[in-house]
mmCIF file of N, CA, C and O in Angstrom:
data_model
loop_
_atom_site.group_PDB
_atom_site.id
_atom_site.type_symbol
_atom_site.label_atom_id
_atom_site.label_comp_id
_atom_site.label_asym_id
_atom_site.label_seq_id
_atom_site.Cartn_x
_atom_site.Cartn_y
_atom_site.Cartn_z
ATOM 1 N N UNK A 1 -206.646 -134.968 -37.902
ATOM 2 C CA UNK A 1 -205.433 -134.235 -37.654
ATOM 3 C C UNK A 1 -205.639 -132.811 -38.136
ATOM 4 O O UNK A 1 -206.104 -132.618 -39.260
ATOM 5 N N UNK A 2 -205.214 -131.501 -37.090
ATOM 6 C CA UNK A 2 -205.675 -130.570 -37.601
ATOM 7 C C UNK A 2 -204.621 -129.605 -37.483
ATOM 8 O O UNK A 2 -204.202 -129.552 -36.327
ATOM 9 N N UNK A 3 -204.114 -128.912 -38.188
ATOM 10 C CA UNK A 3 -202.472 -128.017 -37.946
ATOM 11 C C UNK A 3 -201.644 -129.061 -38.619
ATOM 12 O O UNK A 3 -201.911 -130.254 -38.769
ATOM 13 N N UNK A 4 -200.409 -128.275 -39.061
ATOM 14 C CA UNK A 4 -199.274 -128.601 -39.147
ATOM 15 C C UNK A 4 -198.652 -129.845 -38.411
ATOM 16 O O UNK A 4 -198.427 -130.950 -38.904
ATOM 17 N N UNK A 5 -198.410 -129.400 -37.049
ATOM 18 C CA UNK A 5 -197.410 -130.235 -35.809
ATOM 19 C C UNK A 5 -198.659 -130.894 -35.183
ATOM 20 O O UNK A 5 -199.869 -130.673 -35.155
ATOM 21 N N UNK A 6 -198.000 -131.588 -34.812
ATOM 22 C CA UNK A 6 -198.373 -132.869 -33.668
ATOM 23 C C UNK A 6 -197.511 -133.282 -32.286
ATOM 24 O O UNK A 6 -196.478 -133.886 -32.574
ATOM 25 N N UNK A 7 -197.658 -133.143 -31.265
ATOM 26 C CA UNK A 7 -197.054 -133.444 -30.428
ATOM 27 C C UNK A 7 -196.974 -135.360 -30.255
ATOM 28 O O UNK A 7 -197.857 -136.161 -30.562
ATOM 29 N N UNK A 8 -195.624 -135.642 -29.675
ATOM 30 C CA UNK A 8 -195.454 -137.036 -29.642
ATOM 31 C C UNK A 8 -194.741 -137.314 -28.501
ATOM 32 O O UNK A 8 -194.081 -136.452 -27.920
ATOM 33 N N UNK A 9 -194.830 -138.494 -28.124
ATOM 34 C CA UNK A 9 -194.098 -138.777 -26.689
ATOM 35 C C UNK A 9 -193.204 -139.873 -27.144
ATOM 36 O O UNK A 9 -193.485 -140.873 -27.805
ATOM 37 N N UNK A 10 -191.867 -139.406 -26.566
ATOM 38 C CA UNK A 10 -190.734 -140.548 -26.955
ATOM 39 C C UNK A 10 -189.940 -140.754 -25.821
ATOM 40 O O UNK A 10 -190.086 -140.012 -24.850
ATOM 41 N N UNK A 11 -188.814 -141.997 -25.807
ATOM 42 C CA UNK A 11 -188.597 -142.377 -25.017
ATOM 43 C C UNK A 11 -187.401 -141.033 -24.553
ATOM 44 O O UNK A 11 -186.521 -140.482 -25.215
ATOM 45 N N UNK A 12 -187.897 -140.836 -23.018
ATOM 46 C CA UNK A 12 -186.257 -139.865 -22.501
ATOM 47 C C UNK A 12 -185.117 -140.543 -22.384
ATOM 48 O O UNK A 12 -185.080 -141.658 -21.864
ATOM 49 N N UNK A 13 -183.881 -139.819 -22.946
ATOM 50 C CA UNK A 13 -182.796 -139.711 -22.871
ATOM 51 C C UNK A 13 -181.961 -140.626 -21.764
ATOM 52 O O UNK A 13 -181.918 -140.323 -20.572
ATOM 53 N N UNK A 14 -181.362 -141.689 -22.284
ATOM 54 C CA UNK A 14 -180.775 -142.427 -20.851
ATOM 55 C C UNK A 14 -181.560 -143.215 -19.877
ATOM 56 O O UNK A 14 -181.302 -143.560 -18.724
ATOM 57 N N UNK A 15 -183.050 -143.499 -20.987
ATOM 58 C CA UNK A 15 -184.234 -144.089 -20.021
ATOM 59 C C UNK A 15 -184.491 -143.945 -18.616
ATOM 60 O O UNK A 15 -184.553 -144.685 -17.635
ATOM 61 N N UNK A 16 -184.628 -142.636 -18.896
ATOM 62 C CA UNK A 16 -184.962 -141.981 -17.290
ATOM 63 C C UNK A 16 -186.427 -141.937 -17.552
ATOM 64 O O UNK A 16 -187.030 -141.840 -18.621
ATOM 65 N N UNK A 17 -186.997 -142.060 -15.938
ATOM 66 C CA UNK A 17 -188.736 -142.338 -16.378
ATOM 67 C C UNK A 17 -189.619 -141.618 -16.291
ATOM 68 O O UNK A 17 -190.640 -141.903 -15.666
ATOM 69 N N UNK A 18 -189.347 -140.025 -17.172
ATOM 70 C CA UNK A 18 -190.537 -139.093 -17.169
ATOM 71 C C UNK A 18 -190.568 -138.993 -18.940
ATOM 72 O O UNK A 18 -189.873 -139.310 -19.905
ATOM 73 N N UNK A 19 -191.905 -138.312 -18.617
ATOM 74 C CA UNK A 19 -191.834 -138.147 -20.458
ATOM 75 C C UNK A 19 -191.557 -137.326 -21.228
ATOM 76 O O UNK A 19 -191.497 -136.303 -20.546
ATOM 77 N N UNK A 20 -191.269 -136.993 -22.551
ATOM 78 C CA UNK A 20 -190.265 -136.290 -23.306
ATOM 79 C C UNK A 20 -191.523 -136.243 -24.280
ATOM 80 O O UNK A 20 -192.357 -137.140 -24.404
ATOM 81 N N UNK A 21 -191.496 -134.989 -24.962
ATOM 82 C CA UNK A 21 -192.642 -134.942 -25.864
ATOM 83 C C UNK A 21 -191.733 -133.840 -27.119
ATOM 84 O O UNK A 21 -191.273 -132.736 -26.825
ATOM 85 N N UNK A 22 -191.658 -134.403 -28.333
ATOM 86 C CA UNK A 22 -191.036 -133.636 -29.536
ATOM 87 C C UNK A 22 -191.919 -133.395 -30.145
ATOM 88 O O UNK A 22 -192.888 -133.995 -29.678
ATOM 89 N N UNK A 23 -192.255 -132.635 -31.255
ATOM 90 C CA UNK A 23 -192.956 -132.056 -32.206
ATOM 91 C C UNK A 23 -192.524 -132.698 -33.800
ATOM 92 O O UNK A 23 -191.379 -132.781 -34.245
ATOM 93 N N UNK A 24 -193.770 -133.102 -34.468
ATOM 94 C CA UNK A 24 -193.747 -134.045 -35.644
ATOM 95 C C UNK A 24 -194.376 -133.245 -36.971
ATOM 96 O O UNK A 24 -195.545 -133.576 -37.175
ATOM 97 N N UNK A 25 -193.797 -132.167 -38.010
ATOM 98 C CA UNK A 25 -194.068 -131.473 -38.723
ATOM 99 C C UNK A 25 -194.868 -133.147 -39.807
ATOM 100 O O UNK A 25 -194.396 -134.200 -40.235
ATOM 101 N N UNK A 26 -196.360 -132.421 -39.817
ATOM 102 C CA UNK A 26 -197.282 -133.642 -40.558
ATOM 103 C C UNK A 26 -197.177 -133.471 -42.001
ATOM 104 O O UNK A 26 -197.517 -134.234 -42.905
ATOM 105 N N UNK A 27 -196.578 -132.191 -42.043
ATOM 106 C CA UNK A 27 -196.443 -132.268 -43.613
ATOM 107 C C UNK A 27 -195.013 -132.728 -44.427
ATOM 108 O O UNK A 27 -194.825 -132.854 -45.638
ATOM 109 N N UNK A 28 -194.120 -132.921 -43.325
ATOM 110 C CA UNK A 28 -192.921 -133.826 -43.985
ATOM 111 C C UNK A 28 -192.654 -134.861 -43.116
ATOM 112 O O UNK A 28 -191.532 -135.282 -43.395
ATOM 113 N N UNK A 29 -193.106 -135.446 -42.248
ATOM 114 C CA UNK A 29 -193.533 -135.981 -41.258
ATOM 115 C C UNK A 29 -192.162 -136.180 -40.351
ATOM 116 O O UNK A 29 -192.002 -137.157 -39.619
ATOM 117 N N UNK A 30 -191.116 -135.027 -40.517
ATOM 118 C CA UNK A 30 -190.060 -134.756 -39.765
ATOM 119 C C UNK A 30 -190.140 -134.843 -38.357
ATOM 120 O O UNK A 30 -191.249 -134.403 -38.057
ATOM 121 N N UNK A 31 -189.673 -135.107 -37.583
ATOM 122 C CA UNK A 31 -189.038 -134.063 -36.169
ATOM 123 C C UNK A 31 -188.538 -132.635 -36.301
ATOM 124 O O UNK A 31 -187.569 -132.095 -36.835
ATOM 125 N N UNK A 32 -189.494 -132.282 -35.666
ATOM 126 C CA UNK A 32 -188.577 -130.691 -35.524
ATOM 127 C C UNK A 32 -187.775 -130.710 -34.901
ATOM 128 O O UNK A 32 -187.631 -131.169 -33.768
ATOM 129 N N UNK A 33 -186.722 -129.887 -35.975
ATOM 130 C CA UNK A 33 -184.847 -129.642 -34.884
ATOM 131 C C UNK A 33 -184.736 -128.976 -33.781
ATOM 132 O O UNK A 33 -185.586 -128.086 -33.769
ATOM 133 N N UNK A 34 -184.021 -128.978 -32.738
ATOM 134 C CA UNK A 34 -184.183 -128.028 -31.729
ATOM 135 C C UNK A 34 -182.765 -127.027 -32.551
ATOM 136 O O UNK A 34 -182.252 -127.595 -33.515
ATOM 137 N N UNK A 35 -182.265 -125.809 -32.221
ATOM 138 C CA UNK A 35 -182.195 -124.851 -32.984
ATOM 139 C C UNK A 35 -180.345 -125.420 -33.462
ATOM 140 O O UNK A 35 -179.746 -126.061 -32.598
ATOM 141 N N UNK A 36 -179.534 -125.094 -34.953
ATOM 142 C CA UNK A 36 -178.468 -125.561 -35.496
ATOM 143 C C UNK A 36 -177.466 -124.838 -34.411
ATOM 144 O O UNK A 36 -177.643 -123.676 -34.044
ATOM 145 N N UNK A 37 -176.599 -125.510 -34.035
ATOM 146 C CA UNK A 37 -175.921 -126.626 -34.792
ATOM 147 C C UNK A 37 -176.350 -127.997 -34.397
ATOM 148 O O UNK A 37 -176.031 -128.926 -35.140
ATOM 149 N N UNK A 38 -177.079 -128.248 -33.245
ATOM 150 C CA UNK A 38 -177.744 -129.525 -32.626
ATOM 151 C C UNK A 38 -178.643 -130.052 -33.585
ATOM 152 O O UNK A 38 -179.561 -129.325 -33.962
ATOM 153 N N UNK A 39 -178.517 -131.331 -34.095
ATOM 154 C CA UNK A 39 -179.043 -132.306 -34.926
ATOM 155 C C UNK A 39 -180.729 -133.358 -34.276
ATOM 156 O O UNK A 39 -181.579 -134.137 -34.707
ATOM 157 N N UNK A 40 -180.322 -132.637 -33.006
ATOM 158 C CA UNK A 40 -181.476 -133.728 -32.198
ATOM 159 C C UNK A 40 -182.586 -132.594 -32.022
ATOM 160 O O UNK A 40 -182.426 -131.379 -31.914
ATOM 161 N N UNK A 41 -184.120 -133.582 -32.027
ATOM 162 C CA UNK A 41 -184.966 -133.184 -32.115
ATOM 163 C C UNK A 41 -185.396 -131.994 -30.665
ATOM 164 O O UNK A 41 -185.045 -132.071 -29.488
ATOM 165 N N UNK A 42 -186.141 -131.107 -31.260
ATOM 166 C CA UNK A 42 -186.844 -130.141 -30.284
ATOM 167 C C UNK A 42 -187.733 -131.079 -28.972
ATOM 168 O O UNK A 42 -188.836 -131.530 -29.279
ATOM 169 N N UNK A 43 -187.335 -131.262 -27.927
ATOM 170 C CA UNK A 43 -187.753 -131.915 -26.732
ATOM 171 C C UNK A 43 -188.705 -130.916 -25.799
ATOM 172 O O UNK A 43 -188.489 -129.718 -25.982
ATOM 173 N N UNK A 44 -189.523 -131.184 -25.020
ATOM 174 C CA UNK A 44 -190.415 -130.795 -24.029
ATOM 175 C C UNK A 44 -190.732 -131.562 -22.849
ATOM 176 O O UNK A 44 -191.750 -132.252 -22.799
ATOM 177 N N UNK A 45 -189.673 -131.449 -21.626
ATOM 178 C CA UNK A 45 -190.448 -132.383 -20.571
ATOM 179 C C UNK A 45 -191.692 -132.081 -19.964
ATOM 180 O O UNK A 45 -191.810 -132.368 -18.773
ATOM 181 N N UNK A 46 -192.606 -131.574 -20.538
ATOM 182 C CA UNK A 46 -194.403 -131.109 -19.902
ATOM 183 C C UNK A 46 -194.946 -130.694 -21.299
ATOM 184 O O UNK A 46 -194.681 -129.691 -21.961
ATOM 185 N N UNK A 47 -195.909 -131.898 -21.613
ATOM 186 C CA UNK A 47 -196.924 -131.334 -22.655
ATOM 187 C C UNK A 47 -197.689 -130.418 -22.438
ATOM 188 O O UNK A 47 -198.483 -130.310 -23.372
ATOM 189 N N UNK A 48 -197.902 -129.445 -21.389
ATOM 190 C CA UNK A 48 -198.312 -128.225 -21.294
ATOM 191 C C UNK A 48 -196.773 -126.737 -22.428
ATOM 192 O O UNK A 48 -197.055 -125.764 -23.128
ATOM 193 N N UNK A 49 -196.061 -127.026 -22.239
ATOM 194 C CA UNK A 49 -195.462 -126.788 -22.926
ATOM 195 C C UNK A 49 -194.996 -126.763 -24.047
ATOM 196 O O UNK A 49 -194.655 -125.725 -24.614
ATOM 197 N N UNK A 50 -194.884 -128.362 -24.718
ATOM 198 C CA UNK A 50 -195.105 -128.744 -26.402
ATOM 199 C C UNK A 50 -196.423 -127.942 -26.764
ATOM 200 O O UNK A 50 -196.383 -127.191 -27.738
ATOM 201 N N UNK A 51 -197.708 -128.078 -25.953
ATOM 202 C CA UNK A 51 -198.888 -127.425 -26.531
ATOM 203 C C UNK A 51 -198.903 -125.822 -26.890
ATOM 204 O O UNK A 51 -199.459 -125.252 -27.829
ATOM 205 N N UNK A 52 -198.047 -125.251 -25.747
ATOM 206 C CA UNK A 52 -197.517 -123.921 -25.909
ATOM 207 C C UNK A 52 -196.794 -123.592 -27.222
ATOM 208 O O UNK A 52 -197.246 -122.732 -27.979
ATOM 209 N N UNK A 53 -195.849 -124.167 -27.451
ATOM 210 C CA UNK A 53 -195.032 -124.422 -28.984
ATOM 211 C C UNK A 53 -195.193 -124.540 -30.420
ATOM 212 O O UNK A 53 -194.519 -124.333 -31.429
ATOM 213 N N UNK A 54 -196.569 -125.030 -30.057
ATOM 214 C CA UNK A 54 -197.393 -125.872 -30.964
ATOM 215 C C UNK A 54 -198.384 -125.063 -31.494
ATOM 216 O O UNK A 54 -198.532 -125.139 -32.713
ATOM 217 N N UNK A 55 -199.043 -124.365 -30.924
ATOM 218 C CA UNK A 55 -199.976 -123.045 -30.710
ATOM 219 C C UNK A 55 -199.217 -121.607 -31.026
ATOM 220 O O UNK A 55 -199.918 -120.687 -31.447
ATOM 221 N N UNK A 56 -198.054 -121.434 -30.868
ATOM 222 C CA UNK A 56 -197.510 -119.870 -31.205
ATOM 223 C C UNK A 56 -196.451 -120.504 -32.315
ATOM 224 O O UNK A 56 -195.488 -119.799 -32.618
ATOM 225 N N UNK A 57 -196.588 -121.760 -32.909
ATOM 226 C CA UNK A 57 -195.808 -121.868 -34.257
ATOM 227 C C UNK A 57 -196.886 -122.309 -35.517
ATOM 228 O O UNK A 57 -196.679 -122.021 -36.696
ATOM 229 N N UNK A 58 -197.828 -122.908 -35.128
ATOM 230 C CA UNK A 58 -198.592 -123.424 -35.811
ATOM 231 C C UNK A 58 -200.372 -122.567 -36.974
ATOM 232 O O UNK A 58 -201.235 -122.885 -37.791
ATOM 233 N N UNK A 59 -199.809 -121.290 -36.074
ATOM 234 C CA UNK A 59 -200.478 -120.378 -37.150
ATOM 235 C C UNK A 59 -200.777 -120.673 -38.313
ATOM 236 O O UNK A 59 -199.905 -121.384 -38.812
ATOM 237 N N UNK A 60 -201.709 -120.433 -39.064
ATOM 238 C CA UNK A 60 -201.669 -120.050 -40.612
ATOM 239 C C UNK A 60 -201.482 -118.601 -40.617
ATOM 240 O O UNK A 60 -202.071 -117.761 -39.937
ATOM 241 N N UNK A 61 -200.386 -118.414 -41.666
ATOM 242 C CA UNK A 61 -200.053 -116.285 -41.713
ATOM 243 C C UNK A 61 -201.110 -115.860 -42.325
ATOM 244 O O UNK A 61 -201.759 -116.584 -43.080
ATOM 245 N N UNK A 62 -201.383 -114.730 -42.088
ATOM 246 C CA UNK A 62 -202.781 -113.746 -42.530
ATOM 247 C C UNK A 62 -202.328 -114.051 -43.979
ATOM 248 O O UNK A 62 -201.213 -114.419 -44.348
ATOM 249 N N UNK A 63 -203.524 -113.800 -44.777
ATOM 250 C CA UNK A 63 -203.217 -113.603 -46.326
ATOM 251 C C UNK A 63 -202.466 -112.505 -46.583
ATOM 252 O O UNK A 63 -202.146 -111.900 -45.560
ATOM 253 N N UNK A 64 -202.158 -112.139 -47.386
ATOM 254 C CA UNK A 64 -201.463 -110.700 -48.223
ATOM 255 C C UNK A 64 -202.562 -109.823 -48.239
ATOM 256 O O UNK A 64 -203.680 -110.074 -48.690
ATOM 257 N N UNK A 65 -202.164 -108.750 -47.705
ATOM 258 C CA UNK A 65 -203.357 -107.921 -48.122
ATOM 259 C C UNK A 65 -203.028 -107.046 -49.852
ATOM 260 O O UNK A 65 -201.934 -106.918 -50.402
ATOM 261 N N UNK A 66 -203.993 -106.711 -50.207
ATOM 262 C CA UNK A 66 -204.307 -106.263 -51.617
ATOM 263 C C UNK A 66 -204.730 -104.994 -51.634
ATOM 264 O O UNK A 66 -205.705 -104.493 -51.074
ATOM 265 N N UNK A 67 -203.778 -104.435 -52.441
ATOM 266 C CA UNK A 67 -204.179 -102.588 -52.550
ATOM 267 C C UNK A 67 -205.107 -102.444 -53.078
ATOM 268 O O UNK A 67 -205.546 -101.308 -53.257
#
Protein backbone atom coordinates (compact mmCIF):
# COMPACT_ATOMS: atom_id res chain seq x y z
CA UNK A 1 0.00 0.00 0.00
CA UNK A 2 1.52 3.17 -1.07
CA UNK A 3 -0.08 6.88 -0.33
CA UNK A 4 -2.45 7.87 2.00
CA UNK A 5 -5.99 6.92 0.04
CA UNK A 6 -7.04 3.95 -1.55
CA UNK A 7 -9.70 3.72 -3.88
CA UNK A 8 -12.67 1.13 -3.13
CA UNK A 9 -15.67 -0.10 -4.89
CA UNK A 10 -19.00 -0.19 -3.05
CA UNK A 11 -22.26 -1.07 -3.60
CA UNK A 12 -24.34 1.98 -5.73
CA UNK A 13 -27.01 3.66 -4.25
CA UNK A 14 -30.52 1.93 -4.69
CA UNK A 15 -28.60 -1.14 -6.19
CA UNK A 16 -28.36 0.18 -9.45
CA UNK A 17 -25.73 -1.87 -11.47
CA UNK A 18 -22.72 0.32 -12.20
CA UNK A 19 -19.92 0.89 -9.91
CA UNK A 20 -19.36 3.50 -7.28
CA UNK A 21 -15.82 3.90 -6.12
CA UNK A 22 -15.15 6.10 -2.59
CA UNK A 23 -11.87 6.91 -1.24
CA UNK A 24 -10.50 5.09 2.11
CA UNK A 25 -8.01 7.53 4.13
CA UNK A 26 -5.36 4.35 5.25
CA UNK A 27 -4.28 6.22 7.95
CA UNK A 28 -7.63 6.40 9.88
CA UNK A 29 -9.04 3.96 7.76
CA UNK A 30 -12.11 6.44 7.28
CA UNK A 31 -14.21 7.18 4.20
CA UNK A 32 -13.63 10.34 2.90
CA UNK A 33 -16.62 12.86 3.33
CA UNK A 34 -17.90 14.31 0.28
CA UNK A 35 -17.87 18.13 1.28
CA UNK A 36 -20.19 19.35 5.00
CA UNK A 37 -22.99 19.45 5.51
CA UNK A 38 -23.43 15.86 3.67
CA UNK A 39 -22.41 13.01 6.02
CA UNK A 40 -22.04 10.43 3.09
CA UNK A 41 -18.97 9.39 1.69
CA UNK A 42 -17.06 11.12 -1.39
CA UNK A 43 -18.43 8.82 -4.45
CA UNK A 44 -16.93 8.42 -8.09
CA UNK A 45 -18.93 6.67 -10.82
CA UNK A 46 -15.45 6.02 -13.10
CA UNK A 47 -12.28 4.97 -11.41
CA UNK A 48 -10.56 7.02 -13.92
CA UNK A 49 -11.73 9.70 -11.84
CA UNK A 50 -11.29 8.42 -8.07
CA UNK A 51 -7.61 7.95 -9.58
CA UNK A 52 -7.73 11.63 -10.58
CA UNK A 53 -8.70 12.55 -6.82
CA UNK A 54 -6.43 10.40 -5.46
CA UNK A 55 -3.36 11.78 -7.30
CA UNK A 56 -4.05 15.74 -6.83
CA UNK A 57 -4.92 14.97 -2.97
CA UNK A 58 -2.52 12.50 -2.12
CA UNK A 59 0.72 14.52 -2.33
CA UNK A 60 3.27 14.61 0.31
CA UNK A 61 3.76 18.78 0.89
CA UNK A 62 7.30 19.93 0.05
CA UNK A 63 9.29 20.21 3.29
CA UNK A 64 9.68 23.75 4.86
CA UNK A 65 12.23 25.40 3.41
CA UNK A 66 15.08 26.78 5.82
CA UNK A 67 16.71 30.21 5.76
Amino acid sequence: MSGRYGIVPVDAPGGAGYPVWVIQDHETGHLVKALPPRPEPLRFYSYDQAERWVGANDQTPPPPETA
